[in-house]
Amino acid sequence: MEAVLTVLFLLVSVVAIDAITYKAIDFKLILDTTKKALKSKFYTQKSHA
């Protein structure tokens, strides 16, 4: 019984770490995209001025 619980706990841990890592990558991607969008917006406004 204890072995089954240990395996389940390990599985949950792996899935949780995976999810956190994926979310972190996702967040970084969103951040980079936002930065690029803001930069291009800033440059277009500058060139028009």
Backbone atoms as SQL, in Angstrom:
CREATE TABLE atoms (id INTEGER PRIMARY KEY, chain TEXT, resi INTEGER, resn TEXT, atom TEXT, x REAL, y REAL, z REAL);
INSERT INTO atoms VALUES
  (1, 'A', 1, 'MET', 'N', 0.833, -1.207, 0.000),
  (2, 'A', 1, 'MET', 'CA', 0.000, 0.000, 0.000),
  (3, 'A', 1, 'MET', 'C', 0.866, 1.256, 0.000),
  (4, 'A', 2, 'GLU', 'N', 1.917, 1.220, 0.836),
  (5, 'A', 2, 'GLU', 'CA', 2.795, 2.383, 0.927),
  (6, 'A', 2, 'GLU', 'C', 3.513, 2.651, -0.398),
  (7, 'A', 3, 'ALA', 'N', 3.878, 1.561, -1.081),
  (8, 'A', 3, 'ALA', 'CA', 4.577, 1.689, -2.362),
  (9, 'A', 3, 'ALA', 'C', 3.685, 2.371, -3.400),
  (10, 'A', 4, 'VAL', 'N', 2.405, 2.001, -3.394),
  (11, 'A', 4, 'VAL', 'CA', 1.454, 2.592, -4.340),
  (12, 'A', 4, 'VAL', 'C', 1.332, 4.094, -4.091),
  (13, 'A', 5, 'LEU', 'N', 1.250, 4.472, -2.813),
  (14, 'A', 5, 'LEU', 'CA', 1.154, 5.888, -2.464),
  (15, 'A', 5, 'LEU', 'C', 2.403, 6.650, -2.894),
  (16, 'A', 6, 'THR', 'N', 3.560, 6.027, -2.714),
  (17, 'A', 6, 'THR', 'CA', 4.824, 6.657, -3.114),
  (18, 'A', 6, 'THR', 'C', 4.850, 6.901, -4.617),
  (19, 'A', 7, 'VAL', 'N', 4.434, 5.894, -5.386),
  (20, 'A', 7, 'VAL', 'CA', 4.399, 6.019, -6.843),
  (21, 'A', 7, 'VAL', 'C', 3.433, 7.125, -7.253),
  (22, 'A', 8, 'LEU', 'N', 2.257, 7.144, -6.636),
  (23, 'A', 8, 'LEU', 'CA', 1.276, 8.182, -6.938),
  (24, 'A', 8, 'LEU', 'C', 1.829, 9.564, -6.629),
  (25, 'A', 9, 'PHE', 'N', 2.473, 9.685, -5.485),
  (26, 'A', 9, 'PHE', 'CA', 3.064, 10.960, -5.077),
  (27, 'A', 9, 'PHE', 'C', 4.114, 11.424, -6.088),
  (28, 'A', 10, 'LEU', 'N', 4.951, 10.485, -6.532),
  (29, 'A', 10, 'LEU', 'CA', 5.982, 10.819, -7.522),
  (30, 'A', 10, 'LEU', 'C', 5.355, 11.275, -8.832),
  (31, 'A', 11, 'LEU', 'N', 4.311, 10.575, -9.259),
  (32, 'A', 11, 'LEU', 'CA', 3.625, 10.943, -10.496),
  (33, 'A', 11, 'LEU', 'C', 3.052, 12.350, -10.404),
  (34, 'A', 12, 'VAL', 'N', 2.391, 12.622, -9.280),
  (35, 'A', 12, 'VAL', 'CA', 1.801, 13.946, -9.075),
  (36, 'A', 12, 'VAL', 'C', 2.887, 15.019, -9.079),
  (37, 'A', 13, 'SER', 'N', 4.012, 14.732, -8.432),
  (38, 'A', 13, 'SER', 'CA', 5.126, 15.678, -8.382),
  (39, 'A', 13, 'SER', 'C', 5.653, 15.980, -9.776),
  (40, 'A', 14, 'VAL', 'N', 5.852, 14.928, -10.567),
  (41, 'A', 14, 'VAL', 'CA', 6.367, 15.098, -11.929),
  (42, 'A', 14, 'VAL', 'C', 5.402, 15.934, -12.762),
  (43, 'A', 15, 'VAL', 'N', 4.125, 15.617, -12.669),
  (44, 'A', 15, 'VAL', 'CA', 3.116, 16.357, -13.429),
  (45, 'A', 15, 'VAL', 'C', 3.090, 17.819, -12.992),
  (46, 'A', 16, 'ALA', 'N', 3.170, 18.052, -11.679),
  (47, 'A', 16, 'ALA', 'CA', 3.148, 19.417, -11.156),
  (48, 'A', 16, 'ALA', 'C', 4.355, 20.206, -11.640),
  (49, 'A', 17, 'ILE', 'N', 5.544, 19.600, -11.564),
  (50, 'A', 17, 'ILE', 'CA', 6.766, 20.267, -12.023),
  (51, 'A', 17, 'ILE', 'C', 6.661, 20.569, -13.515),
  (52, 'A', 18, 'ASP', 'N', 6.164, 19.599, -14.268),
  (53, 'A', 18, 'ASP', 'CA', 5.969, 19.757, -15.701),
  (54, 'A', 18, 'ASP', 'C', 5.048, 20.933, -15.990),
  (55, 'A', 19, 'ALA', 'N', 3.940, 20.997, -15.263),
  (56, 'A', 19, 'ALA', 'CA', 2.960, 22.059, -15.467),
  (57, 'A', 19, 'ALA', 'C', 3.552, 23.421, -15.128),
  (58, 'A', 20, 'ILE', 'N', 4.297, 23.483, -14.027),
  (59, 'A', 20, 'ILE', 'CA', 4.912, 24.746, -13.616),
  (60, 'A', 20, 'ILE', 'C', 5.932, 25.198, -14.656),
  (61, 'A', 21, 'THR', 'N', 6.757, 24.263, -15.127),
  (62, 'A', 21, 'THR', 'CA', 7.771, 24.588, -16.133),
  (63, 'A', 21, 'THR', 'C', 7.100, 25.077, -17.406),
  (64, 'A', 22, 'TYR', 'N', 6.048, 24.371, -17.834),
  (65, 'A', 22, 'TYR', 'CA', 5.328, 24.733, -19.047),
  (66, 'A', 22, 'TYR', 'C', 4.731, 26.132, -18.911),
  (67, 'A', 23, 'LYS', 'N', 4.134, 26.399, -17.741),
  (68, 'A', 23, 'LYS', 'CA', 3.537, 27.705, -17.504),
  (69, 'A', 23, 'LYS', 'C', 4.601, 28.796, -17.504),
  (70, 'A', 24, 'ALA', 'N', 5.768, 28.485, -16.935),
  (71, 'A', 24, 'ALA', 'CA', 6.862, 29.457, -16.896),
  (72, 'A', 24, 'ALA', 'C', 7.324, 29.789, -18.311),
  (73, 'A', 25, 'ILE', 'N', 7.456, 28.751, -19.150),
  (74, 'A', 25, 'ILE', 'CA', 7.856, 28.954, -20.542),
  (75, 'A', 25, 'ILE', 'C', 6.790, 29.786, -21.252),
  (76, 'A', 26, 'ASP', 'N', 5.527, 29.414, -21.030),
  (77, 'A', 26, 'ASP', 'CA', 4.399, 30.120, -21.607),
  (78, 'A', 26, 'ASP', 'C', 4.437, 31.590, -21.216),
  (79, 'A', 27, 'PHE', 'N', 4.668, 31.853, -19.938),
  (80, 'A', 27, 'PHE', 'CA', 4.697, 33.214, -19.412),
  (81, 'A', 27, 'PHE', 'C', 5.826, 34.013, -20.054),
  (82, 'A', 28, 'LYS', 'N', 6.997, 33.386, -20.195),
  (83, 'A', 28, 'LYS', 'CA', 8.151, 34.052, -20.802),
  (84, 'A', 28, 'LYS', 'C', 7.844, 34.401, -22.253),
  (85, 'A', 29, 'LEU', 'N', 7.178, 33.469, -22.946),
  (86, 'A', 29, 'LEU', 'CA', 6.811, 33.682, -24.341),
  (87, 'A', 29, 'LEU', 'C', 5.873, 34.878, -24.463),
  (88, 'A', 30, 'ILE', 'N', 4.863, 34.938, -23.585),
  (89, 'A', 30, 'ILE', 'CA', 3.917, 36.051, -23.580),
  (90, 'A', 30, 'ILE', 'C', 4.650, 37.354, -23.306),
  (91, 'A', 31, 'LEU', 'N', 5.579, 37.315, -22.340),
  (92, 'A', 31, 'LEU', 'CA', 6.349, 38.497, -21.977),
  (93, 'A', 31, 'LEU', 'C', 7.182, 38.984, -23.161),
  (94, 'A', 32, 'ASP', 'N', 7.862, 38.067, -23.841),
  (95, 'A', 32, 'ASP', 'CA', 8.684, 38.420, -25.002),
  (96, 'A', 32, 'ASP', 'C', 7.828, 39.025, -26.110),
  (97, 'A', 33, 'THR', 'N', 6.690, 38.411, -26.386),
  (98, 'A', 33, 'THR', 'CA', 5.795, 38.904, -27.427),
  (99, 'A', 33, 'THR', 'C', 5.310, 40.305, -27.096),
  (100, 'A', 34, 'THR', 'N', 4.953, 40.517, -25.821),
  (101, 'A', 34, 'THR', 'CA', 4.487, 41.832, -25.385),
  (102, 'A', 34, 'THR', 'C', 5.591, 42.865, -25.556),
  (103, 'A', 35, 'LYS', 'N', 6.803, 42.502, -25.159),
  (104, 'A', 35, 'LYS', 'CA', 7.947, 43.414, -25.292),
  (105, 'A', 35, 'LYS', 'C', 8.159, 43.803, -26.746),
  (106, 'A', 36, 'LYS', 'N', 8.125, 42.817, -27.644),
  (107, 'A', 36, 'LYS', 'CA', 8.325, 43.067, -29.072),
  (108, 'A', 36, 'LYS', 'C', 7.236, 43.985, -29.608),
  (109, 'A', 37, 'ALA', 'N', 6.001, 43.720, -29.213),
  (110, 'A', 37, 'ALA', 'CA', 4.876, 44.529, -29.671),
  (111, 'A', 37, 'ALA', 'C', 5.026, 45.973, -29.201),
  (112, 'A', 38, 'LEU', 'N', 5.406, 46.143, -27.941),
  (113, 'A', 38, 'LEU', 'CA', 5.595, 47.487, -27.394),
  (114, 'A', 38, 'LEU', 'C', 6.734, 48.202, -28.103),
  (115, 'A', 39, 'LYS', 'N', 7.819, 47.481, -28.372),
  (116, 'A', 39, 'LYS', 'CA', 8.970, 48.067, -29.058),
  (117, 'A', 39, 'LYS', 'C', 8.578, 48.552, -30.443),
  (118, 'A', 40, 'SER', 'N', 7.909, 47.700, -31.224),
  (119, 'A', 40, 'SER', 'CA', 7.533, 48.067, -32.587),
  (120, 'A', 40, 'SER', 'C', 6.559, 49.243, -32.571),
  (121, 'A', 41, 'LYS', 'N', 5.658, 49.263, -31.592),
  (122, 'A', 41, 'LYS', 'CA', 4.709, 50.364, -31.450),
  (123, 'A', 41, 'LYS', 'C', 5.475, 51.657, -31.168),
  (124, 'A', 42, 'PHE', 'N', 6.453, 51.560, -30.280),
  (125, 'A', 42, 'PHE', 'CA', 7.266, 52.714, -29.893),
  (126, 'A', 42, 'PHE', 'C', 8.045, 53.238, -31.096),
  (127, 'A', 43, 'TYR', 'N', 8.628, 52.326, -31.881),
  (128, 'A', 43, 'TYR', 'CA', 9.418, 52.734, -33.044),
  (129, 'A', 43, 'TYR', 'C', 8.543, 53.375, -34.112),
  (130, 'A', 44, 'THR', 'N', 7.365, 52.822, -34.354),
  (131, 'A', 44, 'THR', 'CA', 6.490, 53.393, -35.382),
  (132, 'A', 44, 'THR', 'C', 6.043, 54.784, -34.970),
  (133, 'A', 45, 'GLN', 'N', 5.749, 54.970, -33.685),
  (134, 'A', 45, 'GLN', 'CA', 5.351, 56.289, -33.200),
  (135, 'A', 45, 'GLN', 'C', 6.509, 57.272, -33.349),
  (136, 'A', 46, 'LYS', 'N', 7.725, 56.800, -33.079),
  (137, 'A', 46, 'LYS', 'CA', 8.913, 57.646, -33.168),
  (138, 'A', 46, 'LYS', 'C', 9.158, 58.075, -34.616),
  (139, 'A', 47, 'SER', 'N', 9.040, 57.145, -35.550),
  (140, 'A', 47, 'SER', 'CA', 9.318, 57.454, -36.950),
  (141, 'A', 47, 'SER', 'C', 8.254, 58.380, -37.533),
  (142, 'A', 48, 'HIS', 'N', 7.024, 58.287, -37.028),
  (143, 'A', 48, 'HIS', 'CA', 5.954, 59.164, -37.520),
  (144, 'A', 48, 'HIS', 'C', 6.115, 60.580, -36.995),
  (145, 'A', 49, 'ALA', 'N', 6.688, 60.730, -35.808),
  (146, 'A', 49, 'ALA', 'CA', 6.800, 62.034, -35.163),
  (147, 'A', 49, 'ALA', 'C', 7.766, 62.963, -35.901);
